[in-house]
Amino acid sequence: MDRLAGQISASHGRLHPAVEPFARHMIEVGDGHTIYVEECGNPEGRPVLVLHGGPGGGCSPFMRRFFDPGHFRVVLFDQRGCGRSRPTACVQANTTPHLIADIALIRARLGIDRWLLFGGSWGATLALAYAETHPDHVSGLILRGVFLGTQSELDWFYGGGAARFFPDLWARFQEPIPQAERHDMIGAYHLRLFDSDPGRQARFAQPWLMWENALAGLQSQATSHAPADYARAFARLENHYFGNRCFLDEGQLLRDRARIEHLPAIIVQGRYDMVCPPIGAHALAEGWPGCDLRLIPASGHALSEPRITAELAAVMDGVRDQDRSRKTPR
C-alpha cells in the first residue's frame, strides 16, 4: 500500500538536495528475477535501506532526499516485478520470503553488516518482516504508515470499512465489478488483473490504483490515471500479495516483535490515515520500550503529506546528529 511516489511535491523545504547514485547494480536473485539496486550519498556513511511501498510501487529519486548525503550511505532497490527490476509485473516466485532473501543478498553483496531500515506502508511491513528474520543485521527502524498485513486491515480497505467515509469513491471502485462478485473485491479484481488479455489487465489496473490514490492524501485529489505499465505492475503485485495475505501468518509481525524489541524504532503515522489506520501503529508500538510513536496531526497516509514529509526529514536529521554527537563509527 502506497501512493505514487512521483507525486511528492518538490516544494518541501526540509528535504536535502537531489543527488544521483554513486553506484547502480542489476543483481540476479534467482527464479528468473533481476533486481535494480542503487547506492547514494557517502560510500563510507551509515548504511540505510529504503523499502518502498506497494507491493509494486518501486523507488522514486525523491526518496533519496530524506537523507543527508554527506552522512548516510543510502541503498534503494525495486522489489521483484516492479520499477526497473525485471521481469515487470511478474508474480512467479514473488513472495515475502523471496523479498527477505533478496534483501539479505543485497546486504551481503554490498558488504554491509548492519543497516537502518526506512520503510512506509508495505515498506514498513517488509522492514518488520526482514528485521524479525535477521535482527542481527538491523541497527534500527524508521517506519511510516504502518501496515501489519492482517486480515482486519485488508477488510478495512477492501471490504467496506474505508468506504463508509468515501462512498462515492468506493462506488467508482466497485463499478467495473458485477454485483454478484462485490463481496470479494480482491478476488474479483484478481480474475481480471490476471486475465490472459493484457488489455483487460490494463483496464482493471487503473481503478485498482485510483482507489488507493484517492484515499492516500488527506486533502489531495486522486489523479485520473497513471502510466499503464506502472499501474499494471502495481495492481498485479499488490493484488497478488493481498490475495495471499502478504504471505504472512495472521498476526505474525506482532507475534514475533520480541525479536526486535532491543532495537530502536520511530513510527511516523498520520492521525487521519485512511489506508492504514493508526490502530496498527499503536498496537506495534505499545509495550516496545525503544519505540517512539509520533501521530502526526492533519495528515493522511502518503509520503507526500507535508507534515509527514517534514517529520521524516527531521527524524533522519536527528539520527545524523545523534551519530555525530556519539561519534558513531561508520
mmCIF file of C-alpha atoms in Angstrom:
data_model
loop_
_atom_site.group_PDB
_atom_site.id
_atom_site.type_symbol
_atom_site.label_atom_id
_atom_site.label_comp_id
_atom_site.label_asym_id
_atom_site.label_seq_id
_atom_site.Cartn_x
_atom_site.Cartn_y
_atom_site.Cartn_z
ATOM 1 C CA MET A 1 0.000 0.000 0.000
ATOM 2 C CA ASP A 2 1.430 3.312 -1.024
ATOM 3 C CA ARG A 3 0.778 6.271 -3.184
ATOM 4 C CA LEU A 4 2.603 7.130 -6.412
ATOM 5 C CA ALA A 5 5.979 8.277 -5.129
ATOM 6 C CA GLY A 6 6.428 10.662 -8.029
ATOM 7 C CA GLN A 7 3.605 12.871 -6.751
ATOM 8 C CA ILE A 8 5.689 14.170 -3.845
ATOM 9 C CA SER A 9 5.873 17.932 -4.080
ATOM 10 C CA ALA A 10 9.274 19.409 -4.763
ATOM 11 C CA SER A 11 8.404 22.347 -2.528
ATOM 12 C CA HIS A 12 9.186 20.620 0.763
ATOM 13 C CA GLY A 13 11.998 22.758 2.119
ATOM 14 C CA ARG A 14 13.108 20.285 4.775
ATOM 15 C CA LEU A 15 14.441 17.785 2.261
ATOM 16 C CA HIS A 16 18.046 17.515 1.143
ATOM 17 C CA PRO A 17 19.133 18.444 -2.387
ATOM 18 C CA ALA A 18 18.635 15.933 -5.168
ATOM 19 C CA VAL A 19 21.551 13.567 -5.675
ATOM 20 C CA GLU A 20 22.462 10.925 -8.216
ATOM 21 C CA PRO A 21 23.555 7.409 -7.236
ATOM 22 C CA PHE A 22 27.270 6.748 -6.969
ATOM 23 C CA ALA A 23 26.595 3.127 -7.957
ATOM 24 C CA ARG A 24 23.883 1.165 -9.716
ATOM 25 C CA HIS A 25 23.541 -2.607 -9.830
ATOM 26 C CA MET A 26 21.391 -5.193 -11.588
ATOM 27 C CA ILE A 27 21.521 -8.257 -9.355
ATOM 28 C CA GLU A 28 20.267 -11.685 -10.396
ATOM 29 C CA VAL A 29 18.452 -13.149 -7.416
ATOM 30 C CA GLY A 30 17.279 -16.402 -8.983
ATOM 31 C CA ASP A 31 13.892 -17.625 -10.191
ATOM 32 C CA GLY A 32 14.357 -15.552 -13.360
ATOM 33 C CA HIS A 33 14.307 -12.238 -11.443
ATOM 34 C CA THR A 34 16.871 -9.441 -11.726
ATOM 35 C CA ILE A 35 16.504 -6.545 -9.306
ATOM 36 C CA TYR A 36 17.661 -2.952 -9.601
ATOM 37 C CA VAL A 37 19.729 -1.574 -6.710
ATOM 38 C CA GLU A 38 21.255 1.887 -6.300
ATOM 39 C CA GLU A 39 23.560 3.480 -3.735
ATOM 40 C CA CYS A 40 23.537 7.204 -2.928
ATOM 41 C CA GLY A 41 25.304 9.577 -0.580
ATOM 42 C CA ASN A 42 28.510 8.746 1.279
ATOM 43 C CA PRO A 43 30.065 5.355 0.371
ATOM 44 C CA GLU A 44 31.601 5.264 3.865
ATOM 45 C CA GLY A 45 28.488 6.577 5.625
ATOM 46 C CA ARG A 46 25.967 4.927 7.904
ATOM 47 C CA PRO A 47 24.003 2.397 5.828
ATOM 48 C CA VAL A 48 20.258 2.885 5.366
ATOM 49 C CA LEU A 49 17.990 0.601 3.350
ATOM 50 C CA VAL A 50 14.905 2.223 1.810
ATOM 51 C CA LEU A 51 11.919 -0.097 1.354
ATOM 52 C CA HIS A 52 9.228 1.198 -0.993
ATOM 53 C CA GLY A 53 5.517 0.637 -0.687
ATOM 54 C CA GLY A 54 3.002 -1.240 -2.735
ATOM 55 C CA PRO A 55 3.923 -4.025 -3.167
ATOM 56 C CA GLY A 56 4.794 -2.869 -6.651
ATOM 57 C CA GLY A 57 5.394 0.834 -6.070
ATOM 58 C CA GLY A 58 9.074 0.934 -6.958
ATOM 59 C CA CYS A 59 11.562 3.570 -5.809
ATOM 60 C CA SER A 60 11.470 7.239 -6.712
ATOM 61 C CA PRO A 61 14.504 9.537 -6.952
ATOM 62 C CA PHE A 62 12.688 11.748 -4.467
ATOM 63 C CA MET A 63 13.147 9.124 -1.764
ATOM 64 C CA ARG A 64 16.870 9.890 -1.777
ATOM 65 C CA ARG A 65 16.195 13.380 -0.438
ATOM 66 C CA PHE A 66 15.282 12.345 3.110
ATOM 67 C CA PHE A 67 18.934 11.620 3.875
ATOM 68 C CA ASP A 68 21.960 13.870 4.335
ATOM 69 C CA PRO A 69 24.203 12.610 1.513
ATOM 70 C CA GLY A 70 27.304 13.525 3.491
ATOM 71 C CA HIS A 71 26.368 11.197 6.341
ATOM 72 C CA PHE A 72 24.335 8.269 5.019
ATOM 73 C CA ARG A 73 25.040 5.501 2.559
ATOM 74 C CA VAL A 74 21.527 5.093 1.170
ATOM 75 C CA VAL A 75 20.557 1.866 -0.575
ATOM 76 C CA LEU A 76 17.332 1.752 -2.590
ATOM 77 C CA PHE A 77 16.019 -1.135 -4.670
ATOM 78 C CA ASP A 78 12.995 -2.003 -6.754
ATOM 79 C CA GLN A 79 11.399 -5.149 -5.392
ATOM 80 C CA ARG A 80 10.685 -8.117 -7.632
ATOM 81 C CA GLY A 81 8.402 -7.365 -10.556
ATOM 82 C CA CYS A 82 8.348 -3.563 -10.391
ATOM 83 C CA GLY A 83 10.271 -0.424 -11.231
ATOM 84 C CA ARG A 84 13.490 -1.190 -13.081
ATOM 85 C CA SER A 85 13.587 -4.790 -11.887
ATOM 86 C CA ARG A 86 12.763 -7.485 -14.400
ATOM 87 C CA PRO A 87 10.543 -9.155 -15.450
ATOM 88 C CA THR A 88 7.957 -6.483 -14.801
ATOM 89 C CA ALA A 89 4.593 -7.314 -13.202
ATOM 90 C CA CYS A 90 5.751 -10.909 -12.618
ATOM 91 C CA VAL A 91 4.264 -12.695 -9.599
ATOM 92 C CA GLN A 92 6.015 -16.025 -10.035
ATOM 93 C CA ALA A 93 8.480 -16.660 -7.197
ATOM 94 C CA ASN A 94 7.386 -13.343 -5.708
ATOM 95 C CA THR A 95 6.509 -13.661 -2.024
ATOM 96 C CA THR A 96 7.532 -12.016 1.228
ATOM 97 C CA PRO A 97 10.151 -14.725 1.961
ATOM 98 C CA HIS A 98 11.596 -14.139 -1.517
ATOM 99 C CA LEU A 99 11.911 -10.407 -0.823
ATOM 100 C CA ILE A 100 13.522 -11.047 2.557
ATOM 101 C CA ALA A 101 16.058 -13.291 0.839
ATOM 102 C CA ASP A 102 16.703 -10.583 -1.765
ATOM 103 C CA ILE A 103 17.443 -8.046 0.977
ATOM 104 C CA ALA A 104 19.858 -10.485 2.629
ATOM 105 C CA LEU A 105 21.600 -10.987 -0.717
ATOM 106 C CA ILE A 106 21.879 -7.233 -1.326
ATOM 107 C CA ARG A 107 23.370 -6.700 2.137
ATOM 108 C CA ALA A 108 25.961 -9.409 1.599
ATOM 109 C CA ARG A 109 26.762 -8.247 -1.940
ATOM 110 C CA LEU A 110 27.361 -4.673 -0.766
ATOM 111 C CA GLY A 111 29.427 -5.736 2.226
ATOM 112 C CA ILE A 112 27.141 -4.158 4.824
ATOM 113 C CA ASP A 113 26.957 -5.646 8.309
ATOM 114 C CA ARG A 114 24.043 -3.731 9.868
ATOM 115 C CA TRP A 115 21.753 -1.103 8.412
ATOM 116 C CA LEU A 116 18.923 1.177 9.398
ATOM 117 C CA LEU A 117 15.594 0.283 7.775
ATOM 118 C CA PHE A 118 13.430 3.100 6.361
ATOM 119 C CA GLY A 119 10.062 1.983 5.029
ATOM 120 C CA GLY A 120 6.486 3.142 4.686
ATOM 121 C CA SER A 121 3.188 1.330 4.213
ATOM 122 C CA TRP A 122 4.056 -2.038 2.614
ATOM 123 C CA GLY A 123 7.672 -0.949 3.056
ATOM 124 C CA ALA A 124 7.049 -0.900 6.813
ATOM 125 C CA THR A 125 5.583 -4.419 6.578
ATOM 126 C CA LEU A 126 8.648 -5.678 4.753
ATOM 127 C CA ALA A 127 11.012 -3.848 7.116
ATOM 128 C CA LEU A 128 9.407 -5.577 10.105
ATOM 129 C CA ALA A 129 9.392 -8.987 8.401
ATOM 130 C CA TYR A 130 13.060 -8.678 7.458
ATOM 131 C CA ALA A 131 14.109 -7.335 10.862
ATOM 132 C CA GLU A 132 12.335 -10.152 12.674
ATOM 133 C CA THR A 133 14.098 -12.662 10.426
ATOM 134 C CA HIS A 134 17.554 -11.046 10.574
ATOM 135 C CA PRO A 135 17.649 -8.859 13.722
ATOM 136 C CA ASP A 136 21.445 -9.077 13.973
ATOM 137 C CA HIS A 137 21.789 -7.144 10.719
ATOM 138 C CA VAL A 138 19.491 -4.252 11.693
ATOM 139 C CA SER A 139 20.531 -1.162 13.654
ATOM 140 C CA GLY A 140 17.059 0.388 13.917
ATOM 141 C CA LEU A 141 13.771 1.058 12.118
ATOM 142 C CA ILE A 142 12.133 4.231 10.818
ATOM 143 C CA LEU A 143 8.570 3.364 9.794
ATOM 144 C CA ARG A 144 5.729 5.367 8.245
ATOM 145 C CA GLY A 145 2.055 4.490 7.749
ATOM 146 C CA VAL A 146 2.299 1.088 9.426
ATOM 147 C CA PHE A 147 0.650 -1.853 7.671
ATOM 148 C CA LEU A 148 0.865 -5.183 9.524
ATOM 149 C CA GLY A 149 -0.570 -7.347 6.749
ATOM 150 C CA THR A 150 -3.535 -8.541 8.808
ATOM 151 C CA GLN A 151 -6.957 -9.588 7.594
ATOM 152 C CA SER A 152 -8.625 -6.784 9.530
ATOM 153 C CA GLU A 153 -6.539 -4.209 7.659
ATOM 154 C CA LEU A 154 -7.434 -5.751 4.301
ATOM 155 C CA ASP A 155 -11.091 -5.892 5.323
ATOM 156 C CA TRP A 156 -10.944 -2.217 6.250
ATOM 157 C CA PHE A 157 -9.643 -1.126 2.882
ATOM 158 C CA TYR A 158 -11.199 -3.684 0.527
ATOM 159 C CA GLY A 159 -14.200 -4.882 2.497
ATOM 160 C CA GLY A 160 -16.140 -1.690 3.051
ATOM 161 C CA GLY A 161 -14.570 -0.082 6.118
ATOM 162 C CA ALA A 162 -12.960 2.889 4.409
ATOM 163 C CA ALA A 163 -15.968 3.029 2.084
ATOM 164 C CA ARG A 164 -18.032 4.458 4.952
ATOM 165 C CA PHE A 165 -16.017 7.657 4.639
ATOM 166 C CA PHE A 166 -15.708 7.618 0.836
ATOM 167 C CA PRO A 167 -18.919 6.059 -0.523
ATOM 168 C CA ASP A 168 -18.637 7.863 -3.855
ATOM 169 C CA LEU A 169 -15.085 6.671 -4.489
ATOM 170 C CA TRP A 170 -15.940 3.166 -3.277
ATOM 171 C CA ALA A 171 -18.806 3.057 -5.753
ATOM 172 C CA ARG A 172 -16.383 4.018 -8.516
ATOM 173 C CA PHE A 173 -14.012 1.232 -7.415
ATOM 174 C CA GLN A 174 -16.860 -1.299 -7.416
ATOM 175 C CA GLU A 175 -18.395 -0.144 -10.683
ATOM 176 C CA PRO A 176 -16.374 -2.394 -13.052
ATOM 177 C CA ILE A 177 -17.213 -5.486 -10.961
ATOM 178 C CA PRO A 178 -20.556 -7.326 -11.300
ATOM 179 C CA GLN A 179 -22.812 -7.053 -8.255
ATOM 180 C CA ALA A 180 -22.573 -10.772 -7.539
ATOM 181 C CA GLU A 181 -18.768 -10.565 -7.096
ATOM 182 C CA ARG A 182 -18.540 -7.442 -4.953
ATOM 183 C CA HIS A 183 -18.414 -9.393 -1.677
ATOM 184 C CA ASP A 184 -14.756 -10.181 -2.512
ATOM 185 C CA MET A 185 -13.187 -7.224 -4.268
ATOM 186 C CA ILE A 186 -9.634 -8.581 -4.064
ATOM 187 C CA GLY A 187 -10.729 -11.845 -5.667
ATOM 188 C CA ALA A 188 -12.873 -10.130 -8.285
ATOM 189 C CA TYR A 189 -10.050 -7.863 -9.378
ATOM 190 C CA HIS A 190 -7.657 -10.814 -9.339
ATOM 191 C CA LEU A 191 -9.653 -12.571 -12.056
ATOM 192 C CA ARG A 192 -9.293 -9.545 -14.297
ATOM 193 C CA LEU A 193 -5.769 -8.420 -13.438
ATOM 194 C CA PHE A 194 -4.542 -11.914 -14.308
ATOM 195 C CA ASP A 195 -6.685 -12.366 -17.392
ATOM 196 C CA SER A 196 -4.878 -13.659 -20.482
ATOM 197 C CA ASP A 197 -5.756 -10.405 -22.305
ATOM 198 C CA PRO A 198 -3.168 -7.693 -21.434
ATOM 199 C CA GLY A 199 -5.647 -5.008 -22.462
ATOM 200 C CA ARG A 200 -8.151 -6.245 -19.913
ATOM 201 C CA GLN A 201 -5.449 -6.311 -17.263
ATOM 202 C CA ALA A 202 -4.660 -2.669 -18.016
ATOM 203 C CA ARG A 203 -8.308 -1.600 -17.860
ATOM 204 C CA PHE A 204 -8.728 -3.006 -14.362
ATOM 205 C CA ALA A 205 -5.330 -1.861 -13.122
ATOM 206 C CA GLN A 206 -6.361 1.791 -13.271
ATOM 207 C CA PRO A 207 -9.395 1.646 -10.917
ATOM 208 C CA TRP A 208 -7.445 -0.576 -8.510
ATOM 209 C CA LEU A 209 -4.691 2.022 -8.285
ATOM 210 C CA MET A 210 -7.011 5.016 -8.214
ATOM 211 C CA TRP A 211 -8.988 3.728 -5.212
ATOM 212 C CA GLU A 212 -5.813 3.723 -3.156
ATOM 213 C CA ASN A 213 -4.514 7.016 -4.526
ATOM 214 C CA ALA A 214 -7.807 8.724 -3.745
ATOM 215 C CA LEU A 215 -7.528 7.912 -0.036
ATOM 216 C CA ALA A 216 -3.768 8.356 0.415
ATOM 217 C CA GLY A 217 -3.699 12.104 0.987
ATOM 218 C CA LEU A 218 -5.855 13.962 3.470
ATOM 219 C CA GLN A 219 -6.699 16.833 1.138
ATOM 220 C CA SER A 220 -5.250 15.789 -2.230
ATOM 221 C CA GLN A 221 -7.334 14.753 -5.195
ATOM 222 C CA ALA A 222 -6.920 11.444 -6.995
ATOM 223 C CA THR A 223 -5.240 11.541 -10.363
ATOM 224 C CA SER A 224 -7.385 10.481 -13.289
ATOM 225 C CA HIS A 225 -4.950 7.852 -14.494
ATOM 226 C CA ALA A 226 -1.409 6.508 -14.082
ATOM 227 C CA PRO A 227 1.093 5.312 -16.691
ATOM 228 C CA ALA A 228 -0.164 1.978 -17.985
ATOM 229 C CA ASP A 229 2.986 -0.037 -17.233
ATOM 230 C CA TYR A 230 3.228 1.342 -13.715
ATOM 231 C CA ALA A 231 -0.454 0.727 -12.990
ATOM 232 C CA ARG A 232 -0.320 -2.847 -14.295
ATOM 233 C CA ALA A 233 2.721 -3.793 -12.208
ATOM 234 C CA PHE A 234 1.405 -2.059 -9.101
ATOM 235 C CA ALA A 235 -2.076 -3.537 -9.306
ATOM 236 C CA ARG A 236 -0.992 -7.099 -10.145
ATOM 237 C CA LEU A 237 1.659 -7.268 -7.437
ATOM 238 C CA GLU A 238 -0.476 -5.649 -4.766
ATOM 239 C CA ASN A 239 -3.440 -7.871 -5.577
ATOM 240 C CA HIS A 240 -1.194 -10.949 -5.594
ATOM 241 C CA TYR A 241 0.197 -10.164 -2.157
ATOM 242 C CA PHE A 242 -3.107 -9.160 -0.606
ATOM 243 C CA GLY A 243 -4.868 -12.192 -2.046
ATOM 244 C CA ASN A 244 -2.269 -14.299 -0.244
ATOM 245 C CA ARG A 245 -2.439 -12.277 2.994
ATOM 246 C CA CYS A 246 1.035 -10.909 2.310
ATOM 247 C CA PHE A 247 2.488 -14.418 2.734
ATOM 248 C CA LEU A 248 2.470 -13.910 6.491
ATOM 249 C CA ASP A 249 0.764 -15.821 9.264
ATOM 250 C CA GLU A 250 -2.125 -13.877 10.734
ATOM 251 C CA GLY A 251 -0.683 -11.574 13.373
ATOM 252 C CA GLN A 252 2.883 -12.704 12.639
ATOM 253 C CA LEU A 253 4.567 -9.316 12.859
ATOM 254 C CA LEU A 254 3.136 -8.593 16.305
ATOM 255 C CA ARG A 255 3.691 -12.182 17.443
ATOM 256 C CA ASP A 256 7.397 -12.021 16.611
ATOM 257 C CA ARG A 257 8.032 -8.465 17.782
ATOM 258 C CA ALA A 258 10.094 -9.715 20.731
ATOM 259 C CA ARG A 259 12.881 -10.500 18.258
ATOM 260 C CA ILE A 260 13.400 -6.785 17.575
ATOM 261 C CA GLU A 261 12.379 -5.127 20.843
ATOM 262 C CA HIS A 262 16.036 -4.447 21.654
ATOM 263 C CA LEU A 263 16.232 -2.186 18.575
ATOM 264 C CA PRO A 264 15.286 1.496 18.470
ATOM 265 C CA ALA A 265 12.345 2.450 16.275
ATOM 266 C CA ILE A 266 10.466 5.586 15.304
ATOM 267 C CA ILE A 267 6.997 5.418 13.753
ATOM 268 C CA VAL A 268 5.628 8.421 11.847
ATOM 269 C CA GLN A 269 1.877 7.890 11.467
ATOM 270 C CA GLY A 270 -0.778 10.176 10.038
ATOM 271 C CA ARG A 271 -3.570 10.726 12.545
ATOM 272 C CA TYR A 272 -6.134 10.512 9.712
ATOM 273 C CA ASP A 273 -4.548 7.720 7.681
ATOM 274 C CA MET A 274 -7.464 6.108 5.832
ATOM 275 C CA VAL A 275 -5.327 3.491 4.058
ATOM 276 C CA CYS A 276 -3.566 2.120 7.135
ATOM 277 C CA PRO A 277 -5.458 3.352 10.211
ATOM 278 C CA PRO A 278 -3.333 4.319 13.240
ATOM 279 C CA ILE A 279 -4.566 1.389 15.331
ATOM 280 C CA GLY A 280 -1.920 -0.796 13.675
ATOM 281 C CA ALA A 281 0.909 1.583 14.529
ATOM 282 C CA HIS A 282 -0.387 1.895 18.083
ATOM 283 C CA ALA A 283 -0.525 -1.882 18.500
ATOM 284 C CA LEU A 284 3.018 -2.220 17.184
ATOM 285 C CA ALA A 285 4.445 0.465 19.472
ATOM 286 C CA GLU A 286 2.565 -0.475 22.642
ATOM 287 C CA GLY A 287 4.917 -2.173 25.084
ATOM 288 C CA TRP A 288 8.013 -1.698 22.886
ATOM 289 C CA PRO A 289 10.362 0.280 25.142
ATOM 290 C CA GLY A 290 12.560 1.668 22.382
ATOM 291 C CA CYS A 291 9.739 2.611 20.008
ATOM 292 C CA ASP A 292 8.694 6.241 19.593
ATOM 293 C CA LEU A 293 5.231 6.574 18.009
ATOM 294 C CA ARG A 294 4.590 10.013 16.514
ATOM 295 C CA LEU A 295 0.994 10.618 15.480
ATOM 296 C CA ILE A 296 1.055 13.492 13.011
ATOM 297 C CA PRO A 297 -1.957 15.842 13.079
ATOM 298 C CA ALA A 298 -3.893 16.821 9.960
ATOM 299 C CA SER A 299 -2.153 14.113 7.924
ATOM 300 C CA GLY A 300 -3.130 11.027 5.973
ATOM 301 C CA HIS A 301 -1.144 8.127 4.584
ATOM 302 C CA ALA A 302 1.024 9.379 1.752
ATOM 303 C CA LEU A 303 4.729 10.079 1.918
ATOM 304 C CA SER A 304 3.834 13.309 0.109
ATOM 305 C CA GLU A 305 1.753 14.645 3.002
ATOM 306 C CA PRO A 306 3.595 17.861 4.004
ATOM 307 C CA ARG A 307 3.730 17.143 7.734
ATOM 308 C CA ILE A 308 4.677 13.511 7.160
ATOM 309 C CA THR A 309 7.473 14.571 4.812
ATOM 310 C CA ALA A 310 8.748 17.197 7.251
ATOM 311 C CA GLU A 311 8.663 14.814 10.212
ATOM 312 C CA LEU A 312 10.536 12.054 8.395
ATOM 313 C CA ALA A 313 13.170 14.525 7.232
ATOM 314 C CA ALA A 314 13.537 15.773 10.812
ATOM 315 C CA VAL A 315 13.806 12.206 12.098
ATOM 316 C CA MET A 316 16.651 11.374 9.726
ATOM 317 C CA ASP A 317 18.457 14.624 10.521
ATOM 318 C CA GLY A 318 18.063 13.730 14.187
ATOM 319 C CA VAL A 319 19.624 10.316 13.584
ATOM 320 C CA ARG A 320 22.525 12.034 11.827
ATOM 321 C CA ASP A 321 23.004 14.498 14.679
ATOM 322 C CA GLN A 322 22.934 11.718 17.288
ATOM 323 C CA ASP A 323 25.505 9.763 15.316
ATOM 324 C CA ARG A 324 27.791 12.779 15.195
ATOM 325 C CA SER A 325 27.384 13.575 18.874
ATOM 326 C CA ARG A 326 28.216 9.989 19.784
ATOM 327 C CA LYS A 327 30.970 9.848 17.166
ATOM 328 C CA THR A 328 29.470 6.595 15.936
ATOM 329 C CA PRO A 329 31.993 4.634 13.842
ATOM 330 C CA ARG A 330 30.922 4.233 10.251
#
